[in-house]
CSV table of C-alpha atoms in Angstrom, one decimal:
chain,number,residue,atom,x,y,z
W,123,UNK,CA,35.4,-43.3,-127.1
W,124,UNK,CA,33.6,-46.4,-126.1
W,125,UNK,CA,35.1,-50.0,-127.5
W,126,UNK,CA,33.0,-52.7,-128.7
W,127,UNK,CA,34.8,-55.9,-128.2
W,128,UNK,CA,33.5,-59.4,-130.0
W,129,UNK,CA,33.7,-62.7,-128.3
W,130,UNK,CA,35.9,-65.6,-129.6
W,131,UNK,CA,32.6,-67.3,-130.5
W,132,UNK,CA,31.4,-64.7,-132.4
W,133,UNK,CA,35.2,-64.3,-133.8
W,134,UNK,CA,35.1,-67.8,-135.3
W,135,UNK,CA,32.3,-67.0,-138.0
W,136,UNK,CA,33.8,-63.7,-138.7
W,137,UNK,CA,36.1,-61.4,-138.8
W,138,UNK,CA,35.3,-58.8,-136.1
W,139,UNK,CA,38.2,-57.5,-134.0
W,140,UNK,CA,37.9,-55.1,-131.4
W,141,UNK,CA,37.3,-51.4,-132.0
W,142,UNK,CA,37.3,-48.0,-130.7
W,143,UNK,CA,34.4,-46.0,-132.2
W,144,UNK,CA,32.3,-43.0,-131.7
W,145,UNK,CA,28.5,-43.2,-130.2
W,146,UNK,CA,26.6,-42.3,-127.4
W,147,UNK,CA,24.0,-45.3,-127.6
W,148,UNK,CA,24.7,-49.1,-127.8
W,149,UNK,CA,23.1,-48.5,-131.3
W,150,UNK,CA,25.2,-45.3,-132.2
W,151,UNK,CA,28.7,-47.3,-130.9
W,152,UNK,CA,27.1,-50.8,-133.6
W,153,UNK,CA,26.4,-48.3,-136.4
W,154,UNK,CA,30.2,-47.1,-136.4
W,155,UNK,CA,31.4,-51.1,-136.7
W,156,UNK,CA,28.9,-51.8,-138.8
W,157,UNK,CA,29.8,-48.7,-141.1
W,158,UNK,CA,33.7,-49.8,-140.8
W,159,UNK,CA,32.1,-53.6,-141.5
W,160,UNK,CA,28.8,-53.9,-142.9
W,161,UNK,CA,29.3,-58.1,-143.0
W,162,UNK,CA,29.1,-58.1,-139.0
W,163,UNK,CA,25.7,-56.2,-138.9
W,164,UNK,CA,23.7,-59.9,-140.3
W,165,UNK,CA,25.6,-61.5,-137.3
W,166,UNK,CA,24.0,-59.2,-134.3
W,167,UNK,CA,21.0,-57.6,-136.0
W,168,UNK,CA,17.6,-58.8,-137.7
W,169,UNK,CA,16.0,-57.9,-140.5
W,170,UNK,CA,13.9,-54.9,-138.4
W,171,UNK,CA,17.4,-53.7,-136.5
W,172,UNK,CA,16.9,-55.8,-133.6
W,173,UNK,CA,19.4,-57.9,-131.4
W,174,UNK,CA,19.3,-61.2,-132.6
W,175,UNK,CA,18.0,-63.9,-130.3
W,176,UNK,CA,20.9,-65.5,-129.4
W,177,UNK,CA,23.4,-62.1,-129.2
W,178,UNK,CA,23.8,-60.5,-125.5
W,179,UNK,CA,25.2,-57.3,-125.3
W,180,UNK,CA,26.8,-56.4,-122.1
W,181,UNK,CA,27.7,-52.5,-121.6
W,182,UNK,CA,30.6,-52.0,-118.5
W,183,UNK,CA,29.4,-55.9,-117.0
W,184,UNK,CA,25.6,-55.0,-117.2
W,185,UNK,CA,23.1,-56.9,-119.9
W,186,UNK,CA,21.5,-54.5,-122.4
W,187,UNK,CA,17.9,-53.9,-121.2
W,188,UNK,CA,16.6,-53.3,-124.7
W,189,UNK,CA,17.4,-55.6,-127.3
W,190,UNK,CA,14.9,-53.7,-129.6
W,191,UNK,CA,15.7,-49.8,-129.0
W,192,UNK,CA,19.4,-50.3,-128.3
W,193,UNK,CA,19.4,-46.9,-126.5
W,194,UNK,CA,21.4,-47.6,-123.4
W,195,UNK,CA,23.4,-44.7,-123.4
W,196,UNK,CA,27.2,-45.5,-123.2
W,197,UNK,CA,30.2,-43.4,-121.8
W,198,UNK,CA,33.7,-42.6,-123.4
W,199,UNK,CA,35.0,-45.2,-121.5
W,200,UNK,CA,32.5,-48.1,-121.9
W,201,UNK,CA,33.0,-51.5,-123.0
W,202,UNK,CA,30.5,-53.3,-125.1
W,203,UNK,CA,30.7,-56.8,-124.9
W,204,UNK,CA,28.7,-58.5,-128.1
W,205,UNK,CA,28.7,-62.0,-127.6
W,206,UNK,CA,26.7,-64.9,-129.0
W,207,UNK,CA,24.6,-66.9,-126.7
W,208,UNK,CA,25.5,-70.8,-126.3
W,209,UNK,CA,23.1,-73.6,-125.6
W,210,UNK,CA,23.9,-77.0,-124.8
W,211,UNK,CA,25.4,-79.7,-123.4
């Protein structure tokens, strides 16, 4: 089952530790966490179920294609890196 893993920037805000859940989308694999902890959903998604602007989702080391769809299919073994995007100096 893939796991979805939060970033320590992401962590600070809320409460969102790592976790093993069923899916065979990037989408499927949110809608588990988000079932287990609705709270986190406002954090990643929009209003119309879209990655947020500054969220990156990275599936086995590769950035999510589709922040709209969130269809990239993931593997029983994939890691799902949701991270918040930091701008700066």
């Amino acid at each position: 089952m893939p796991r979805v893993i939060f970033t320590s920037n992401l962590q600070r805000h809320i409460d969102c530790p790592e976790r093993t859940v069923a899916g065979a989308t990037v989408r499927g694999a949110l809608q588990e966490v988000f079932a287990i902890q609705p709270q986190i959903r406002d954090y990643v998604l929009d209003e119309q179920g879209h990655l947020r602007r500054h969220v990156h989702i990275f599936v086995d080391g590769k950035r999510l294609r589709d922040g709209t769809r969130l269809d990239e299919p993931v593997a029983g073994t994939s890691e799902i890196y949701v991270m918040q995007a930091l701008s700066g100096g």
